[in-house]
XYZ file of N, CA and C in Angstrom:
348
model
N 0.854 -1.183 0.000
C 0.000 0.000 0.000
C 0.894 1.239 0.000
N 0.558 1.703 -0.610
C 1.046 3.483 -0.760
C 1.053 4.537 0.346
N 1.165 5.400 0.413
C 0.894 6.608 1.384
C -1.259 6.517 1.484
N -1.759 6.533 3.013
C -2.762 7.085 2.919
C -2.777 8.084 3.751
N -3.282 9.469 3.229
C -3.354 10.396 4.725
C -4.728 11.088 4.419
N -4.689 11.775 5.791
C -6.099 12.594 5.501
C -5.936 14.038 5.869
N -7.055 15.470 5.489
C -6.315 16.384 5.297
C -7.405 17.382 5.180
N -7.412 18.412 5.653
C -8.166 19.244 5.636
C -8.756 19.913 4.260
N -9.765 20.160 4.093
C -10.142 20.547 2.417
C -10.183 22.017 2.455
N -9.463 22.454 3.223
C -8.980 23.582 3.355
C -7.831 24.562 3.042
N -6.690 23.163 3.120
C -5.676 23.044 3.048
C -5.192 23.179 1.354
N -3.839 23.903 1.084
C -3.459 23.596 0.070
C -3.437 21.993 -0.873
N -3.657 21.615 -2.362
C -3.784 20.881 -2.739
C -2.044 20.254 -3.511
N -1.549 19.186 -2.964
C -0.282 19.561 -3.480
C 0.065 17.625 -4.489
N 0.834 17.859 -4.971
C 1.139 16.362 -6.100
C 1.234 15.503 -5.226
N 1.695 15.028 -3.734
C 1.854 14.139 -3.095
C 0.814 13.572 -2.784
N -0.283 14.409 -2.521
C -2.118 14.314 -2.487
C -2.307 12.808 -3.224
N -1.833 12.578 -4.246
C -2.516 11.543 -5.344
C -3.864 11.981 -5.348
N -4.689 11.182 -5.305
C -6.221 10.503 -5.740
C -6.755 11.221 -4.481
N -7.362 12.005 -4.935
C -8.177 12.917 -3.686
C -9.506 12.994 -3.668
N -9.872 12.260 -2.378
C -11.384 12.062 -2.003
C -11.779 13.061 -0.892
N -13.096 13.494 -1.773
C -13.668 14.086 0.036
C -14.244 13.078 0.623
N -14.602 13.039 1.637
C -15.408 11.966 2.774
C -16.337 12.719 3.477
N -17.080 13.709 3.073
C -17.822 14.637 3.765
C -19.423 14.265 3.162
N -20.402 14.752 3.740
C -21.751 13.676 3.179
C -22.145 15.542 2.388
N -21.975 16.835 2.886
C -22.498 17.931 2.358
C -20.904 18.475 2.094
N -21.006 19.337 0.991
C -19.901 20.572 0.289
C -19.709 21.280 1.353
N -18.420 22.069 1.537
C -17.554 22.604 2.370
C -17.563 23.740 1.906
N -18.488 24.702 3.266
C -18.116 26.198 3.045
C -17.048 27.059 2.178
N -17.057 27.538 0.979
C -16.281 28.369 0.792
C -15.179 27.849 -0.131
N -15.429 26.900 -0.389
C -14.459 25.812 -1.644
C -15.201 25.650 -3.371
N -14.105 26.486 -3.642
C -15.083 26.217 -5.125
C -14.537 24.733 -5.809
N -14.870 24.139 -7.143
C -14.706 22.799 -7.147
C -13.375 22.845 -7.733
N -13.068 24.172 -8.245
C -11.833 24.102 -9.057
C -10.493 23.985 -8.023
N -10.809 24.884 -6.729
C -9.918 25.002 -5.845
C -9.731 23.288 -4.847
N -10.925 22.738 -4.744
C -11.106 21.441 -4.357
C -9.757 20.682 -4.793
N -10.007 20.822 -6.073
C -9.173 20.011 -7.098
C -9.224 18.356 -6.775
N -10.435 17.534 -6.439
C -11.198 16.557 -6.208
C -10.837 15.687 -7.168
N -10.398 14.453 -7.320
C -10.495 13.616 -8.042
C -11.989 12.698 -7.581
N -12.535 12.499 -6.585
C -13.837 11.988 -6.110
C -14.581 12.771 -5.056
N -16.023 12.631 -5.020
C -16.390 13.128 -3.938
C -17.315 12.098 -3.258
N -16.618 11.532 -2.412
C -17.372 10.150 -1.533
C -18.144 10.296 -0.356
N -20.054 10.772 -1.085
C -20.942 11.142 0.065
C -21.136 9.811 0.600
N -21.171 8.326 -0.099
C -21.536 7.350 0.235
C -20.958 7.136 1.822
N -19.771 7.015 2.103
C -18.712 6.807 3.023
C -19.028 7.461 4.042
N -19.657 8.641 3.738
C -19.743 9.785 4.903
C -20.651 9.040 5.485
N -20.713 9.803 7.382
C -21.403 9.818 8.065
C -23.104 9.982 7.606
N -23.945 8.777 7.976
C -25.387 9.393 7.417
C -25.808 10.924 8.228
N -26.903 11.239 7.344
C -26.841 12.546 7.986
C -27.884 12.997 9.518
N -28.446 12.049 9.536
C -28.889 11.748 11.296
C -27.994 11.605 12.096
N -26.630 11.007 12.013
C -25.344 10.348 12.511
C -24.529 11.969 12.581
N -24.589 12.509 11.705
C -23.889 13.596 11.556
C -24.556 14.656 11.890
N -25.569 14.916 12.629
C -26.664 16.030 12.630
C -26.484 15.927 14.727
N -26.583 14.178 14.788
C -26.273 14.084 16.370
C -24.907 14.685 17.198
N -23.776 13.895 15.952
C -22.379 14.369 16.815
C -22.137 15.415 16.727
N -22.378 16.837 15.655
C -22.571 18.019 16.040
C -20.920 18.000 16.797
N -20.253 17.348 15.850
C -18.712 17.318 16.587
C -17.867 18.054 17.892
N -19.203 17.617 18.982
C -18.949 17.477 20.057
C -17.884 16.172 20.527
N -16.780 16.597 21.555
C -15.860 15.947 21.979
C -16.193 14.817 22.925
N -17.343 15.037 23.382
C -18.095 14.128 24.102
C -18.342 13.307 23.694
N -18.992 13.033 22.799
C -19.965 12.030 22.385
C -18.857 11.433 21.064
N -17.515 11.706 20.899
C -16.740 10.857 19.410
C -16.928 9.449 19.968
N -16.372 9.119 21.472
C -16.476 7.497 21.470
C -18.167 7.058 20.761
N -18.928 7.368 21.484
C -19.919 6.636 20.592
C -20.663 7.096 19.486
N -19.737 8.098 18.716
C -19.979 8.124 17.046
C -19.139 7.146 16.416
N -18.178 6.942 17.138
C -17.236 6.095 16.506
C -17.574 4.725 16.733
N -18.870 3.860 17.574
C -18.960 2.656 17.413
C -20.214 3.230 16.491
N -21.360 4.141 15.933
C -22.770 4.104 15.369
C -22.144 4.401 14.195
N -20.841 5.162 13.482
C -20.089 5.177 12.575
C -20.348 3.888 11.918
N -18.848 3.217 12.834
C -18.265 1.947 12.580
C -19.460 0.935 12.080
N -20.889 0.454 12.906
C -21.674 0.331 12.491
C -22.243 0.827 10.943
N -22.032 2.236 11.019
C -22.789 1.909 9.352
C -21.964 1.490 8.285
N -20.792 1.825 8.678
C -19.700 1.505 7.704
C -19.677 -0.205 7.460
N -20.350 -1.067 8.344
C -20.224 -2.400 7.554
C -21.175 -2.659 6.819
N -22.092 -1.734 6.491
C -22.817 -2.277 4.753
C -22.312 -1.315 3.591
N -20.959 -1.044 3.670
C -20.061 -0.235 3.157
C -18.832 -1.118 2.482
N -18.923 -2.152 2.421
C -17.483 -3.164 2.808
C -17.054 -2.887 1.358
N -17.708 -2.670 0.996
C -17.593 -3.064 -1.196
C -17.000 -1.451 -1.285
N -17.329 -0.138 -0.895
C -16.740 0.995 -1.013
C -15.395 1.093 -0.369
N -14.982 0.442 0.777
C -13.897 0.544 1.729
C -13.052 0.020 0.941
N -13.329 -0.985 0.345
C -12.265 -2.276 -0.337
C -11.804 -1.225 -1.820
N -12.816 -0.770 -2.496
C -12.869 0.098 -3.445
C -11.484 1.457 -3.122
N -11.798 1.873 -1.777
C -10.704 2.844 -1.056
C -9.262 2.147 -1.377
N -9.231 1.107 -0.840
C -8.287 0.131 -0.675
C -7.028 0.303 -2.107
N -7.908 -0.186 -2.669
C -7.497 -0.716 -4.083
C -6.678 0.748 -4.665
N -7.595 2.532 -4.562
C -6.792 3.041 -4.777
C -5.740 3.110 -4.154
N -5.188 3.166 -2.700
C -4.535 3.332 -2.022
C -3.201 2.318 -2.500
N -3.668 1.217 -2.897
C -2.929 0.218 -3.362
C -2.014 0.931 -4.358
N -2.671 1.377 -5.561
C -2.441 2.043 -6.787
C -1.784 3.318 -7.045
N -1.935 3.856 -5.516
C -1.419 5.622 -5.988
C -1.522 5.863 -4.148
N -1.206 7.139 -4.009
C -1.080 8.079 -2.578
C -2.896 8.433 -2.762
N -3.283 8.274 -1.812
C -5.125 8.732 -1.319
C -4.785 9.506 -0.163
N -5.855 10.315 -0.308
C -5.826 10.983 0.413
C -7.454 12.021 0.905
N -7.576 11.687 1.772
C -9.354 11.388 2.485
C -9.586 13.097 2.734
N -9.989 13.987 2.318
C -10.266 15.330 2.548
C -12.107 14.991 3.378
N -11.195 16.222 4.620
C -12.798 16.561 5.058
C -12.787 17.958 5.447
N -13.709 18.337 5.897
C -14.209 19.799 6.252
C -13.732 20.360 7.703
N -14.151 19.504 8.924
C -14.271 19.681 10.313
C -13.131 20.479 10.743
N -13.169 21.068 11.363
C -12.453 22.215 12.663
C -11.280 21.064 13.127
N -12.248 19.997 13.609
C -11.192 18.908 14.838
C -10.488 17.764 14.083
N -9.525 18.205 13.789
C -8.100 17.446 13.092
C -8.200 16.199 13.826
N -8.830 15.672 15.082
C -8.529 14.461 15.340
C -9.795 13.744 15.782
N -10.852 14.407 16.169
C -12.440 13.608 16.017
C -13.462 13.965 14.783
N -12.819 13.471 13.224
C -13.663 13.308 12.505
C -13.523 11.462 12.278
N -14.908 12.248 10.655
C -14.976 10.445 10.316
C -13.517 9.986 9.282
N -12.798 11.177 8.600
C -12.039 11.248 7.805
C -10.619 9.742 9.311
N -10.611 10.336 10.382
C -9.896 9.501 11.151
C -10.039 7.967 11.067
N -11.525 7.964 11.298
C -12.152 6.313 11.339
C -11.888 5.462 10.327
N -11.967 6.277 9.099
C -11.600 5.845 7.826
C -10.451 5.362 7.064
N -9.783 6.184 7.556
C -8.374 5.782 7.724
C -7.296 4.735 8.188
N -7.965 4.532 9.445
C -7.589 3.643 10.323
C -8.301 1.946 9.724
N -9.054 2.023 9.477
C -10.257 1.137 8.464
C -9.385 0.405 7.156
N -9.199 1.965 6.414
C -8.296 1.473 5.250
C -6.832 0.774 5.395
N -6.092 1.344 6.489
C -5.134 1.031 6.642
C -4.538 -0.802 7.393
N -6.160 -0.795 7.774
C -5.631 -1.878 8.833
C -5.970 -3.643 7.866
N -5.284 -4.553 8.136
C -5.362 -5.738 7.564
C -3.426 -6.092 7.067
């Protein structure tokens, strides 16, 4: 497997990036698509939006977004593996929106792809 990282869609877009996915379920304030510079935009993956409407990315409540997450993510297995395969192929790299560099879903995902 290649480089996977994840990265603010905020952030400059640079060649090491490879294959650049958002993982966000709605568009990110203030990003036009050109500046994105998106090779995918993966609402599937994202948090559903009841799931994402609750954690209201409160610090409290990540442990148990992260098991109702993890949960939805296993009728996901065929998209994850799909992740995989680029990661296999090139540098991925998981863009999300959130403030908190270390309780999003862009984290969960990661850790997901990486592990096996």
């Amino acid at each position: 497997m290649r480089s996977v990282q994840i990265k603010r869609i905020y952030e400059e877009a640079s060649p090491e990036d490879g294959f650049r996915m958002l993982v966000d379920r709605i568009w990110p304030r203030g990003i036009s698509k050109e500046r994105a510079k998106l090779d995918e935009w993966n609402k599937e993956i994202a948090p559903s939006t009841e799931l994402r409407k609750w954690f209201d990315h409160k610090k409290e409540k990540f442990d148990k977004f992260k098991l109702l997450y993890s949960k939805e993510l296993e009728s996901k297995k065929e998209n994850l593996n799909r992740m995989k395969e680029i990661a296999q192929k090139g540098n991925l790299t998981l863009l999300y929106a959130a403030k908190d560099t270390e309780m999003n879903q862009a984290v969960l995902l990661i850790n997901l792809i990486l592990k096996d």
